[in-house]
Amino acid sequence: MCGIVGYVGAKNAVPFLLQGLSKLEYRGYDSAGIAVRTNDSIEIIKKRGSIQNIKDIIGARELNSRIGIGHTRWATHGNPTDENSHPHVSSCGRIAVVHNGIIENYIELKEKLTELDIKFNSETDSEVVAQYIGYLYKTNKNIFECILETVKVLQGSFALCIICQDCPEKLIVVKKDSPLIIGVSEGENYVASDVPALLSYTNKVCRLPEKSVAIVTADEFKLYDFDKNVIEKKLDLVNWSVDSAEKSGYEHFMMKEIMEQATAVKSTISPRINLDLNNNLVKLDNITFSEEYLKNLEKICIVACGSAYHVGCVAKYFIEEILRIPVEIDLASEFRYRNPIVKNSLVVVISQSGETADSLAALREAKKLGARVISIVNVFGSSIATESDDVLYTYAGPEIAVATTKAYSTQLVSAYLLTLKLCELLQKRTLNYDKIMQDIKKLPEKIEKILENKNSIHDIAKKYYNYEKVFFIGRNIDYAVCMEGSLKLKEISYVHSEAYAAGELKHGTISLIDDNTLVIALATQTKLVDKMISNVREVRARGARVLFVASENCQEKLHEVAEDVIVIPEISDLLSASLSVIPLQFFAYYIALYRGCNIDKPKNLAKSVTVE
Ligand code: G6P
């Protein structure tokens, strides 16, 4: 979704603003713009479409300024037009603002300002911020005070980065419910809504605390709460390398990230379990559970969105089988509106970005209802990580492609580890526990084997890329993986697909199966293979072509009923999702490639969804 950058320092701001925005392109956007302060005025260059349009306008001009802000907009209020693009400027022309989030009371504020004869130039909610500050600035030339007064009337979520023509050395930034980071360097400071924009410039960052305002100059920054009280600054060192957010020779980030999964899974499990020794205990960072808490634990609630929700769907099978504790799984956008019962429950929020608005709202709801919340998050210091009682970080490194792959895989192993830790503490370790633990240690090597085999999946995808109707079917954990496989395909190739519990097809959906349908059937659950074969016979009898994804130990007999079979290495049934998802990621990737889709930036989608 929308991205923010800002610069103040000794150099020209423009190159950073443009490069920083390019690094945020992956979040999804439909227009872009920058504002820089020149000696005479604030110059705004903004345009619908890609950042290249801004670069073309600047062209060979020597646009030079020591201070500036930039934005990529993902339209919410008003179409993606030049006028609706950010930055927005106050009527006096002296204040420019970029905004991420949603101003919920913008209509009321717009009406009030319009009555005061202020003319609006866009349909956006964001413009009211610039106009409101500008209105106050007419009578109070202290820009910081005008901003503080403005944020008090704003409702909703906002990350703001503001420049004022009369303050050549100050960027003012505000954070409420939408992330913002200050990147600290010698003689210059940066602002961004997301770390990848900063990686080439600095690894020293301050993530703005909730409801804070900062005055950023070239040499320092000062942090305040909304009541102007000084807040202590906390600097973090980002340990993501510059290369980790580059394509490193791959055509797409998605392929790079698929190929990084063995390493990412190893990085996530290795600090927590001993990979070499025969030691089967889990070290779960600093997360502890009192005896009293464990005695009363009755339920686990998993809350997430998108692919992270699909991780929860797999985890439900895993946790219930191993712990014999009931698991409820909710889409975050539904959880908070259904008056959830969380008494004696552990709430687990899963999120790659740690900023998904619905997941954050669900977390807050769970805490308000008195639940303990553990989050599984990839981005260090993100809002969900900060607001949870405990956080289990995934070590996937930055994920840039909109369609998540390595984040899914690392979230899944984190859920396994959390379960095994609870199993140990609840003294529910059985023989199965040791086998699972041993198999978790083997996951990176088995994932690697599948990655090496990607060309065979490429060849299979070539046969099927023209199909417009795809069903993913499976039972048990395989069904949960089907949901992710189907989402991947839809997200990046725009092929309509559905994930169905294999046994449920005949209760209606089978009417859609014909000889234009591809059915991708999963068979990794030993005890369910025969049932899957029966279901596949049903769809074949109605003309569908069938591709099986099956474990080595399940593959026998499948060749007779399917056109193609992709075989994955043998592993405990309960862990099979970590392997079976990978051919589905490759499949979606190659289908999208054959169909000429924009794989890393699928239409209408955003990487990090920071609005509800
Ligand atoms: C967006 C992304 C999905 C992601 C979902 C949840 O919709 O396109 O890939 O699964 O958000 O994101 P999160 O950062 O909370 O895991």
Tab-separated table of N, CA and C in Angstrom, residues 384-498:
chain	number	residue	atom	x	y	z
A	384	ILE	N	2.512	-4.919	15.272
A	384	ILE	CA	1.958	-6.141	15.881
A	384	ILE	C	2.982	-6.747	16.836
A	385	ALA	N	4.247	-6.725	16.434
A	385	ALA	CA	5.299	-7.258	17.316
A	385	ALA	C	5.353	-6.447	18.609
A	386	THR	N	5.290	-5.137	18.469
A	386	THR	CA	5.431	-4.269	19.643
A	386	THR	C	4.243	-4.407	20.593
A	387	GLU	N	3.056	-4.561	20.041
A	387	GLU	CA	1.873	-4.562	20.917
A	387	GLU	C	1.516	-5.939	21.471
A	388	SER	N	2.163	-6.989	20.993
A	388	SER	CA	1.854	-8.326	21.511
A	388	SER	C	2.532	-8.531	22.863
A	389	ASP	N	2.019	-9.487	23.635
A	389	ASP	CA	2.688	-9.791	24.903
A	389	ASP	C	4.037	-10.451	24.637
A	390	ASP	N	4.079	-11.294	23.630
A	390	ASP	CA	5.322	-11.964	23.245
A	390	ASP	C	5.363	-12.036	21.730
A	391	VAL	N	6.582	-12.075	21.207
A	391	VAL	CA	6.687	-12.211	19.747
A	391	VAL	C	7.700	-13.282	19.388
A	392	LEU	N	7.329	-14.055	18.404
A	392	LEU	CA	8.210	-15.086	17.867
A	392	LEU	C	8.543	-14.602	16.456
A	393	TYR	N	9.767	-14.138	16.275
A	393	TYR	CA	10.121	-13.602	14.955
A	393	TYR	C	10.432	-14.722	13.972
A	394	THR	N	9.982	-14.537	12.737
A	394	THR	CA	10.423	-15.414	11.664
A	394	THR	C	11.647	-14.739	11.062
A	395	TYR	N	12.610	-15.538	10.647
A	395	TYR	CA	13.828	-14.953	10.080
A	395	TYR	C	13.853	-15.180	8.575
A	396	ALA	N	12.849	-14.642	7.914
A	396	ALA	CA	12.737	-14.829	6.464
A	396	ALA	C	13.517	-13.759	5.705
A	397	GLY	N	13.931	-12.679	6.381
A	397	GLY	CA	14.524	-11.550	5.658
A	397	GLY	C	13.411	-10.788	4.971
A	398	PRO	N	13.747	-9.680	4.309
A	398	PRO	CA	12.670	-8.887	3.701
A	398	PRO	C	11.966	-9.671	2.598
A	399	GLU	N	10.654	-9.582	2.586
A	399	GLU	CA	9.892	-10.229	1.518
A	399	GLU	C	9.296	-9.113	0.667
A	400	ILE	N	9.622	-9.123	-0.610
A	400	ILE	CA	9.255	-8.013	-1.482
A	400	ILE	C	8.070	-8.371	-2.392
A	401	ALA	N	8.078	-9.580	-2.963
A	401	ALA	CA	6.982	-9.960	-3.871
A	401	ALA	C	5.666	-9.895	-3.111
A	402	VAL	N	4.634	-9.407	-3.775
A	402	VAL	CA	3.326	-9.319	-3.104
A	402	VAL	C	2.863	-10.710	-2.668
A	403	ALA	N	3.034	-11.688	-3.545
A	403	ALA	CA	2.618	-13.051	-3.192
A	403	ALA	C	3.648	-13.649	-2.241
A	404	THR	N	3.216	-13.897	-1.026
A	404	THR	CA	4.163	-14.374	-0.014
A	404	THR	C	4.536	-15.833	-0.243
A	405	THR	N	5.785	-16.159	0.004
A	405	THR	CA	6.234	-17.561	-0.107
A	405	THR	C	7.084	-17.921	1.114
A	406	LYS	N	8.231	-17.255	1.242
A	406	LYS	CA	9.111	-17.627	2.355
A	406	LYS	C	8.529	-17.202	3.703
A	407	ALA	N	7.705	-16.153	3.697
A	407	ALA	CA	7.085	-15.771	4.971
A	407	ALA	C	6.123	-16.877	5.404
A	408	TYR	N	5.340	-17.402	4.450
A	408	TYR	CA	4.409	-18.499	4.757
A	408	TYR	C	5.185	-19.667	5.378
A	409	SER	N	6.277	-20.051	4.730
A	409	SER	CA	7.016	-21.227	5.196
A	409	SER	C	7.627	-21.028	6.581
A	410	THR	N	8.116	-19.815	6.830
A	410	THR	CA	8.723	-19.581	8.141
A	410	THR	C	7.656	-19.412	9.228
A	411	GLN	N	6.510	-18.895	8.848
A	411	GLN	CA	5.403	-18.800	9.837
A	411	GLN	C	4.959	-20.198	10.246
A	412	LEU	N	4.930	-21.075	9.240
A	412	LEU	CA	4.471	-22.433	9.517
A	412	LEU	C	5.413	-23.126	10.505
A	413	VAL	N	6.714	-23.035	10.272
A	413	VAL	CA	7.626	-23.713	11.213
A	413	VAL	C	7.595	-23.043	12.584
A	414	SER	N	7.326	-21.750	12.603
A	414	SER	CA	7.223	-21.078	13.916
A	414	SER	C	6.025	-21.621	14.682
A	415	ALA	N	4.944	-21.874	13.949
A	415	ALA	CA	3.755	-22.449	14.613
A	415	ALA	C	4.070	-23.857	15.126
A	416	TYR	N	4.845	-24.631	14.369
A	416	TYR	CA	5.246	-25.969	14.849
A	416	TYR	C	6.030	-25.839	16.166
A	417	LEU	N	6.992	-24.885	16.167
A	417	LEU	CA	7.862	-24.755	17.341
A	417	LEU	C	7.076	-24.337	18.580
A	418	LEU	N	6.156	-23.401	18.369
A	418	LEU	CA	5.331	-22.954	19.496
A	418	LEU	C	4.538	-24.151	20.044
A	419	THR	N	4.007	-24.958	19.148
A	419	THR	CA	3.225	-26.129	19.574
A	419	THR	C	4.098	-27.112	20.352
A	420	LEU	N	5.290	-27.375	19.828
A	420	LEU	CA	6.154	-28.363	20.495
A	420	LEU	C	6.600	-27.860	21.864
A	421	LYS	N	6.784	-26.545	21.972
A	421	LYS	CA	7.155	-25.984	23.282
A	421	LYS	C	6.007	-26.205	24.271
A	422	LEU	N	4.793	-25.920	23.836
A	422	LEU	CA	3.635	-26.111	24.722
A	422	LEU	C	3.481	-27.584	25.076
A	423	CYS	N	3.772	-28.426	24.119
A	423	CYS	CA	3.682	-29.870	24.316
A	423	CYS	C	4.642	-30.311	25.437
A	424	GLU	N	5.845	-29.754	25.358
A	424	GLU	CA	6.878	-30.065	26.355
A	424	GLU	C	6.413	-29.573	27.741
A	425	LEU	N	5.936	-28.322	27.786
A	425	LEU	CA	5.537	-27.741	29.072
A	425	LEU	C	4.292	-28.418	29.650
A	426	LEU	N	3.428	-28.860	28.784
A	426	LEU	CA	2.198	-29.513	29.264
A	426	LEU	C	2.421	-31.013	29.494
A	427	GLN	N	3.666	-31.400	29.347
A	427	GLN	CA	4.059	-32.809	29.513
A	427	GLN	C	3.205	-33.747	28.670
A	428	LYS	N	3.108	-33.366	27.394
A	428	LYS	CA	2.338	-34.203	26.481
A	428	LYS	C	3.257	-34.824	25.436
A	429	ARG	N	4.544	-34.902	25.758
A	429	ARG	CA	5.468	-35.466	24.765
A	429	ARG	C	5.226	-36.956	24.623
A	430	THR	N	5.080	-37.365	23.380
A	430	THR	CA	4.891	-38.784	23.099
A	430	THR	C	5.968	-39.188	22.103
A	431	LEU	N	5.936	-40.424	21.638
A	431	LEU	CA	6.891	-40.883	20.626
A	431	LEU	C	6.791	-40.029	19.376
A	432	ASN	N	5.564	-39.679	19.048
A	432	ASN	CA	5.291	-38.840	17.893
A	432	ASN	C	6.070	-37.517	17.953
A	433	TYR	N	6.167	-36.973	19.174
A	433	TYR	CA	6.877	-35.705	19.377
A	433	TYR	C	8.309	-35.818	18.862
A	434	ASP	N	9.008	-36.884	19.274
A	434	ASP	CA	10.410	-37.019	18.877
A	434	ASP	C	10.556	-37.161	17.362
A	435	LYS	N	9.671	-37.922	16.767
A	435	LYS	CA	9.730	-38.121	15.302
A	435	LYS	C	9.500	-36.779	14.591
A	436	ILE	N	8.500	-36.037	15.092
A	436	ILE	CA	8.205	-34.732	14.475
A	436	ILE	C	9.416	-33.812	14.614
A	437	MET	N	9.993	-33.806	15.800
A	437	MET	CA	11.151	-32.942	16.028
A	437	MET	C	12.286	-33.293	15.063
A	438	GLN	N	12.534	-34.568	14.922
A	438	GLN	CA	13.600	-34.987	13.993
A	438	GLN	C	13.263	-34.549	12.563
A	439	ASP	N	12.005	-34.690	12.206
A	439	ASP	CA	11.607	-34.319	10.841
A	439	ASP	C	11.659	-32.802	10.609
A	440	ILE	N	11.376	-32.033	11.654
A	440	ILE	CA	11.483	-30.566	11.498
A	440	ILE	C	12.939	-30.215	11.161
A	441	LYS	N	13.855	-30.913	11.824
A	441	LYS	CA	15.275	-30.639	11.554
A	441	LYS	C	15.639	-30.975	10.106
A	442	LYS	N	14.894	-31.908	9.516
A	442	LYS	CA	15.224	-32.302	8.134
A	442	LYS	C	14.531	-31.419	7.088
A	443	LEU	N	13.644	-30.541	7.545
A	443	LEU	CA	12.867	-29.753	6.572
A	443	LEU	C	13.731	-28.944	5.584
A	444	PRO	N	14.756	-28.205	6.066
A	444	PRO	CA	15.517	-27.401	5.096
A	444	PRO	C	16.089	-28.248	3.960
A	445	GLU	N	16.614	-29.402	4.315
A	445	GLU	CA	17.232	-30.241	3.274
A	445	GLU	C	16.170	-30.789	2.310
A	446	LYS	N	15.004	-31.112	2.831
A	446	LYS	CA	13.950	-31.640	1.945
A	446	LYS	C	13.355	-30.535	1.077
A	447	ILE	N	13.254	-29.344	1.656
A	447	ILE	CA	12.767	-28.205	0.856
A	447	ILE	C	13.755	-27.965	-0.294
A	448	GLU	N	15.023	-28.028	0.041
A	448	GLU	CA	16.069	-27.813	-0.984
A	448	GLU	C	15.878	-28.772	-2.153
A	449	LYS	N	15.560	-30.030	-1.842
A	449	LYS	CA	15.362	-31.037	-2.904
A	449	LYS	C	14.255	-30.610	-3.863
A	450	ILE	N	13.173	-30.082	-3.300
A	450	ILE	CA	12.058	-29.664	-4.163
A	450	ILE	C	12.492	-28.468	-5.013
A	451	LEU	N	13.246	-27.556	-4.390
A	451	LEU	CA	13.686	-26.370	-5.129
A	451	LEU	C	14.550	-26.772	-6.328
A	452	GLU	N	15.373	-27.808	-6.115
A	452	GLU	CA	16.248	-28.264	-7.207
A	452	GLU	C	15.446	-28.808	-8.387
A	453	ASN	N	14.221	-29.216	-8.084
A	453	ASN	CA	13.396	-29.881	-9.086
A	453	ASN	C	12.452	-28.926	-9.827
A	454	LYS	N	12.718	-27.630	-9.724
A	454	LYS	CA	11.734	-26.672	-10.226
A	454	LYS	C	11.455	-26.784	-11.726
A	455	ASN	N	12.444	-27.237	-12.491
A	455	ASN	CA	12.230	-27.296	-13.954
A	455	ASN	C	11.132	-28.263	-14.350
A	456	SER	N	10.987	-29.340	-13.568
A	456	SER	CA	9.933	-30.295	-13.934
A	456	SER	C	8.558	-29.643	-13.718
A	457	ILE	N	8.463	-28.758	-12.730
A	457	ILE	CA	7.170	-28.083	-12.496
A	457	ILE	C	6.933	-27.045	-13.603
A	458	HIS	N	8.009	-26.451	-14.044
A	458	HIS	CA	7.930	-25.513	-15.169
A	458	HIS	C	7.324	-26.230	-16.383
A	459	ASP	N	7.805	-27.444	-16.648
A	459	ASP	CA	7.305	-28.196	-17.819
A	459	ASP	C	5.834	-28.548	-17.658
A	460	ILE	N	5.458	-28.896	-16.462
A	460	ILE	CA	4.048	-29.255	-16.233
A	460	ILE	C	3.165	-28.009	-16.418
A	461	ALA	N	3.617	-26.885	-15.886
A	461	ALA	CA	2.816	-25.646	-15.992
A	461	ALA	C	2.586	-25.276	-17.458
A	462	LYS	N	3.559	-25.596	-18.287
A	462	LYS	CA	3.457	-25.270	-19.709
A	462	LYS	C	2.222	-25.946	-20.336
A	463	LYS	N	1.894	-27.136	-19.827
A	463	LYS	CA	0.741	-27.858	-20.385
A	463	LYS	C	-0.587	-27.226	-19.976
A	464	TYR	N	-0.582	-26.516	-18.838
A	464	TYR	CA	-1.873	-26.128	-18.262
A	464	TYR	C	-2.142	-24.625	-18.210
A	465	TYR	N	-1.230	-23.807	-18.766
A	465	TYR	CA	-1.395	-22.375	-18.504
A	465	TYR	C	-2.623	-21.763	-19.182
A	466	ASN	N	-3.224	-22.500	-20.138
A	466	ASN	CA	-4.413	-21.964	-20.803
A	466	ASN	C	-5.713	-22.269	-20.069
A	467	TYR	N	-5.643	-23.082	-19.063
A	467	TYR	CA	-6.880	-23.432	-18.338
A	467	TYR	C	-7.395	-22.217	-17.581
A	468	GLU	N	-8.694	-21.980	-17.658
A	468	GLU	CA	-9.279	-20.806	-16.990
A	468	GLU	C	-9.986	-21.199	-15.702
A	469	LYS	N	-10.041	-22.505	-15.447
A	469	LYS	CA	-10.802	-22.965	-14.276
A	469	LYS	C	-9.970	-24.043	-13.573
A	470	VAL	N	-9.612	-23.764	-12.340
A	470	VAL	CA	-8.756	-24.721	-11.620
A	470	VAL	C	-9.359	-24.992	-10.243
A	471	PHE	N	-9.404	-26.256	-9.890
A	471	PHE	CA	-9.806	-26.629	-8.530
A	471	PHE	C	-8.613	-27.260	-7.821
A	472	PHE	N	-8.415	-26.861	-6.576
A	472	PHE	CA	-7.412	-27.518	-5.737
A	472	PHE	C	-8.200	-28.358	-4.738
A	473	ILE	N	-7.917	-29.648	-4.698
A	473	ILE	CA	-8.664	-30.455	-3.729
A	473	ILE	C	-7.708	-31.255	-2.840
A	474	GLY	N	-8.140	-31.461	-1.618
A	474	GLY	CA	-7.345	-32.234	-0.677
A	474	GLY	C	-8.167	-32.476	0.571
A	475	ARG	N	-7.621	-33.292	1.443
A	475	ARG	CA	-8.296	-33.568	2.706
A	475	ARG	C	-7.353	-33.227	3.851
A	476	ASN	N	-7.952	-32.784	4.969
A	476	ASN	CA	-7.150	-32.556	6.166
A	476	ASN	C	-6.097	-31.486	5.889
A	477	ILE	N	-4.857	-31.683	6.280
A	477	ILE	CA	-3.824	-30.651	6.075
A	477	ILE	C	-3.709	-30.302	4.599
A	478	ASP	N	-3.895	-31.292	3.742
A	478	ASP	CA	-3.803	-31.021	2.294
A	478	ASP	C	-4.850	-30.003	1.858
A	479	TYR	N	-6.001	-30.055	2.481
A	479	TYR	CA	-7.050	-29.083	2.149
A	479	TYR	C	-6.583	-27.673	2.528
A	480	ALA	N	-5.975	-27.573	3.724
A	480	ALA	CA	-5.481	-26.254	4.161
A	480	ALA	C	-4.415	-25.741	3.193
A	481	VAL	N	-3.569	-26.639	2.688
A	481	VAL	CA	-2.533	-26.204	1.737
A	481	VAL	C	-3.168	-25.810	0.403
A	482	CYS	N	-4.246	-26.500	0.039
A	482	CYS	CA	-4.962	-26.142	-1.202
A	482	CYS	C	-5.391	-24.680	-1.174
A	483	MET	N	-5.829	-24.206	0.000
A	483	MET	CA	-6.269	-22.801	0.082
A	483	MET	C	-5.125	-21.875	-0.296
A	484	GLU	N	-3.938	-22.193	0.164
A	484	GLU	CA	-2.790	-21.338	-0.161
A	484	GLU	C	-2.409	-21.477	-1.637
A	485	GLY	N	-2.437	-22.717	-2.148
A	485	GLY	CA	-2.099	-22.929	-3.560
A	485	GLY	C	-3.059	-22.172	-4.461
A	486	SER	N	-4.334	-22.213	-4.110
A	486	SER	CA	-5.345	-21.548	-4.913
A	486	SER	C	-5.175	-20.028	-4.844
A	487	LEU	N	-4.902	-19.522	-3.646
A	487	LEU	CA	-4.698	-18.070	-3.501
A	487	LEU	C	-3.496	-17.612	-4.327
A	488	LYS	N	-2.405	-18.378	-4.256
A	488	LYS	CA	-1.202	-18.008	-5.025
A	488	LYS	C	-1.549	-17.879	-6.502
A	489	LEU	N	-2.265	-18.887	-7.022
A	489	LEU	CA	-2.596	-18.888	-8.450
A	489	LEU	C	-3.464	-17.678	-8.807
A	490	LYS	N	-4.489	-17.436	-8.001
A	490	LYS	CA	-5.402	-16.312	-8.263
A	490	LYS	C	-4.649	-14.985	-8.214
A	491	GLU	N	-3.851	-14.825	-7.149
A	491	GLU	CA	-3.170	-13.546	-6.923
A	491	GLU	C	-2.341	-13.123	-8.114
A	492	ILE	N	-1.545	-14.049	-8.647
A	492	ILE	CA	-0.547	-13.587	-9.631
A	492	ILE	C	-0.876	-13.943	-11.068
A	493	SER	N	-1.762	-14.939	-11.299
A	493	SER	CA	-2.033	-15.298	-12.706
A	493	SER	C	-3.448	-14.907	-13.128
A	494	TYR	N	-4.270	-14.486	-12.138
A	494	TYR	CA	-5.663	-14.084	-12.373
A	494	TYR	C	-6.509	-15.220	-12.938
A	495	VAL	N	-6.072	-16.448	-12.751
A	495	VAL	CA	-6.888	-17.602	-13.155
A	495	VAL	C	-7.844	-17.883	-12.004
A	496	HIS	N	-9.127	-18.058	-12.335
A	496	HIS	CA	-10.067	-18.344	-11.263
A	496	HIS	C	-9.844	-19.764	-10.742
A	497	SER	N	-9.622	-19.859	-9.456
A	497	SER	CA	-9.468	-21.201	-8.891
A	497	SER	C	-10.179	-21.254	-7.552
A	498	GLU	N	-10.462	-22.474	-7.142
A	498	GLU	CA	-11.105	-22.657	-5.838
A	498	GLU	C	-10.413	-23.767	-5.094
